[in-house]
Short mmCIF file of C-alpha atoms in Angstrom, two decimals:
data_model
loop_
_atom_site.label_atom_id
_atom_site.label_comp_id
_atom_site.label_asym_id
_atom_site.label_seq_id
_atom_site.Cartn_x
_atom_site.Cartn_y
_atom_site.Cartn_z
CA UNK Y 1 114.04 118.24 96.60
CA UNK Y 2 113.35 118.37 92.91
CA UNK Y 3 109.86 117.98 91.53
CA UNK Y 4 109.54 114.60 89.70
CA UNK Y 5 108.19 114.74 86.16
CA UNK Y 6 107.76 118.52 86.06
CA UNK Y 7 105.50 119.73 83.28
CA UNK Y 8 103.14 116.74 83.42
CA UNK Y 9 99.48 117.32 84.24
CA UNK Y 10 98.22 116.78 87.80
CA UNK Y 11 97.62 113.27 89.08
CA UNK Y 12 94.39 111.61 88.02
CA UNK Y 13 91.65 111.91 90.59
CA UNK Y 14 90.12 108.51 89.80
CA UNK Y 15 91.43 105.36 88.16
CA UNK Y 16 90.08 101.83 87.52
CA UNK Y 17 91.78 98.64 86.44
CA UNK Y 18 91.38 94.86 86.62
CA UNK Y 19 93.49 92.56 88.77
CA UNK Y 20 93.34 88.76 88.68
CA UNK Y 21 93.61 87.01 92.06
CA UNK Y 22 96.75 84.87 92.27
CA UNK Y 23 96.78 81.53 94.07
CA UNK Y 24 99.32 82.72 96.64
CA UNK Y 25 96.88 85.43 97.77
CA UNK Y 26 94.32 82.89 98.99
CA UNK Y 27 93.95 81.21 102.35
CA UNK Y 28 93.11 77.64 103.36
CA UNK Y 29 89.46 78.19 102.44
CA UNK Y 30 90.41 79.26 98.91
CA UNK Y 31 89.42 82.91 99.51
CA UNK Y 32 91.59 86.01 99.23
CA UNK Y 33 93.24 86.46 102.61
CA UNK Y 34 92.10 89.70 104.26
CA UNK Y 35 95.66 91.07 104.45
CA UNK Y 36 95.95 91.15 100.66
CA UNK Y 37 93.38 93.90 100.29
CA UNK Y 38 95.85 96.44 101.68
CA UNK Y 39 98.31 95.22 99.05
CA UNK Y 40 95.63 95.74 96.40
CA UNK Y 41 95.19 99.32 97.69
CA UNK Y 42 98.92 99.96 97.28
CA UNK Y 43 98.90 98.48 93.78
CA UNK Y 44 95.99 100.80 92.93
CA UNK Y 45 97.88 103.92 94.10
CA UNK Y 46 100.98 102.95 92.13
CA UNK Y 47 98.95 102.21 88.99
CA UNK Y 48 97.13 105.54 89.35
CA UNK Y 49 100.51 107.28 89.40
CA UNK Y 50 101.64 105.31 86.35
CA UNK Y 51 98.42 106.18 84.48
CA UNK Y 52 99.15 109.84 85.32
CA UNK Y 53 102.52 109.59 83.57
CA UNK Y 54 104.57 109.24 86.74
CA UNK Y 55 106.00 106.42 88.78
CA UNK Y 56 106.71 105.98 92.45
CA UNK Y 57 110.39 105.29 91.77
CA UNK Y 58 110.78 108.87 90.48
CA UNK Y 59 108.90 110.28 93.46
CA UNK Y 60 111.32 108.50 95.83
CA UNK Y 61 114.31 109.63 93.77
CA UNK Y 62 113.15 113.22 94.29
CA UNK Y 63 113.49 112.69 98.06
CA UNK Y 64 109.82 112.22 98.92
CA UNK Y 65 108.53 109.02 100.49
CA UNK Y 66 104.82 108.31 100.70
CA UNK Y 67 103.98 106.48 103.93
CA UNK Y 68 100.64 105.08 105.04
CA UNK Y 69 99.54 106.69 108.30
CA UNK Y 70 96.01 105.25 108.42
CA UNK Y 71 94.21 102.40 106.69
CA UNK Y 72 90.72 100.95 106.85
CA UNK Y 73 89.11 98.08 104.99
CA UNK Y 74 85.59 96.65 105.10
CA UNK Y 75 84.85 93.27 103.59
CA UNK Y 76 81.52 92.45 101.97
CA UNK Y 77 81.92 89.46 99.66
CA UNK Y 78 84.65 86.82 99.29
CA UNK Y 79 86.95 86.71 96.28
CA UNK Y 80 88.76 83.55 95.24
CA UNK Y 81 91.66 82.35 93.11
CA UNK Y 82 91.47 83.45 89.46
CA UNK Y 83 88.63 85.93 90.06
CA UNK Y 84 89.04 89.08 88.02
CA UNK Y 85 88.58 91.99 90.41
CA UNK Y 86 87.76 95.53 89.33
CA UNK Y 87 89.64 98.02 91.48
CA UNK Y 88 88.74 101.69 91.60
CA UNK Y 89 90.90 104.18 93.46
CA UNK Y 90 89.95 107.80 94.03
CA UNK Y 91 92.07 110.65 95.36
CA UNK Y 92 89.47 112.06 97.73
CA UNK Y 93 91.31 114.88 99.43
CA UNK Y 94 94.74 116.46 99.65
CA UNK Y 95 96.22 118.72 102.27
CA UNK Y 96 99.71 120.19 102.29
CA UNK Y 97 101.38 117.03 103.53
CA UNK Y 98 98.70 114.32 103.23
CA UNK Y 99 96.46 112.64 100.71
CA UNK Y 100 93.40 110.50 101.33
CA UNK Y 101 92.55 107.72 98.86
CA UNK Y 102 89.34 105.65 98.72
CA UNK Y 103 89.14 102.15 97.19
CA UNK Y 104 86.32 100.01 95.89
CA UNK Y 105 86.96 96.43 94.85
CA UNK Y 106 84.25 94.55 93.02
CA UNK Y 107 83.65 91.22 91.32
CA UNK Y 108 81.03 91.18 88.54
CA UNK Y 109 79.41 94.35 89.92
CA UNK Y 110 79.29 92.91 93.49
CA UNK Y 111 81.16 94.94 96.11
CA UNK Y 112 83.93 92.80 97.59
CA UNK Y 113 85.72 95.34 99.78
CA UNK Y 114 86.16 99.06 100.24
CA UNK Y 115 88.62 101.08 102.21
CA UNK Y 116 90.58 104.22 102.67
CA UNK Y 117 94.19 105.15 103.29
CA UNK Y 118 95.86 108.34 104.40
CA UNK Y 119 99.30 108.85 102.89
CA UNK Y 120 101.82 111.34 104.33
CA UNK Y 121 104.80 112.78 102.50
CA UNK Y 122 108.06 112.49 104.39
CA UNK Y 123 111.70 113.11 103.63
CA UNK Y 124 114.20 110.26 103.56
CA UNK Y 125 115.09 111.36 107.10
CA UNK Y 126 111.47 110.83 108.18
CA UNK Y 127 110.49 114.49 108.48
CA UNK Y 128 107.07 115.56 107.21
CA UNK Y 129 107.32 117.46 103.89
CA UNK Y 130 104.92 119.05 101.42
CA UNK Y 131 103.26 116.87 98.80
CA UNK Y 132 104.46 117.50 95.24
CA UNK Y 133 102.49 120.30 93.56
CA UNK Y 134 101.09 117.93 90.91
CA UNK Y 135 99.36 116.00 93.67
CA UNK Y 136 97.66 118.98 95.32
#
C-alpha cells in the first residue's frame, strides 16, 4: 500500500464547520431524524480530512478502507429544517489500527447531540491494517 498524499502535515486534531439541515433529513415532526446524526459524524470526518489537505478517495485508492466499528450518539436538543448546525469533530486517540473521534453538534451555542466513533483501518480484503502514518 502506498501512503496517500505523502509529505503533507499530519491530520488536524480538531475541526469545526457549519452544516444546514436539509428538509429530507427531518421526520414527520419536522425534527432531524436521529439516524442522520451518524451521517453528520461521517461528513465531519471527511471534511476534517479535506481540511488537512487529503481526501477519503485517495485513502481508499491507497488500499486502506476506514470502517466504523463502534458508534454512540446522545441527543440533547432537537434540530429542525433549515437550522444551521455547528459541528466539531476531534481526533481523540489513535492506536496502530484504530482512531477514535468525538463529535459535538450545536445550534446557537445549545448542545444538540454528541457522540463518538471508532474507526478501524482495513485492507480491501477486509484484513486489519495499520493506519497511515499521517494519522498517528
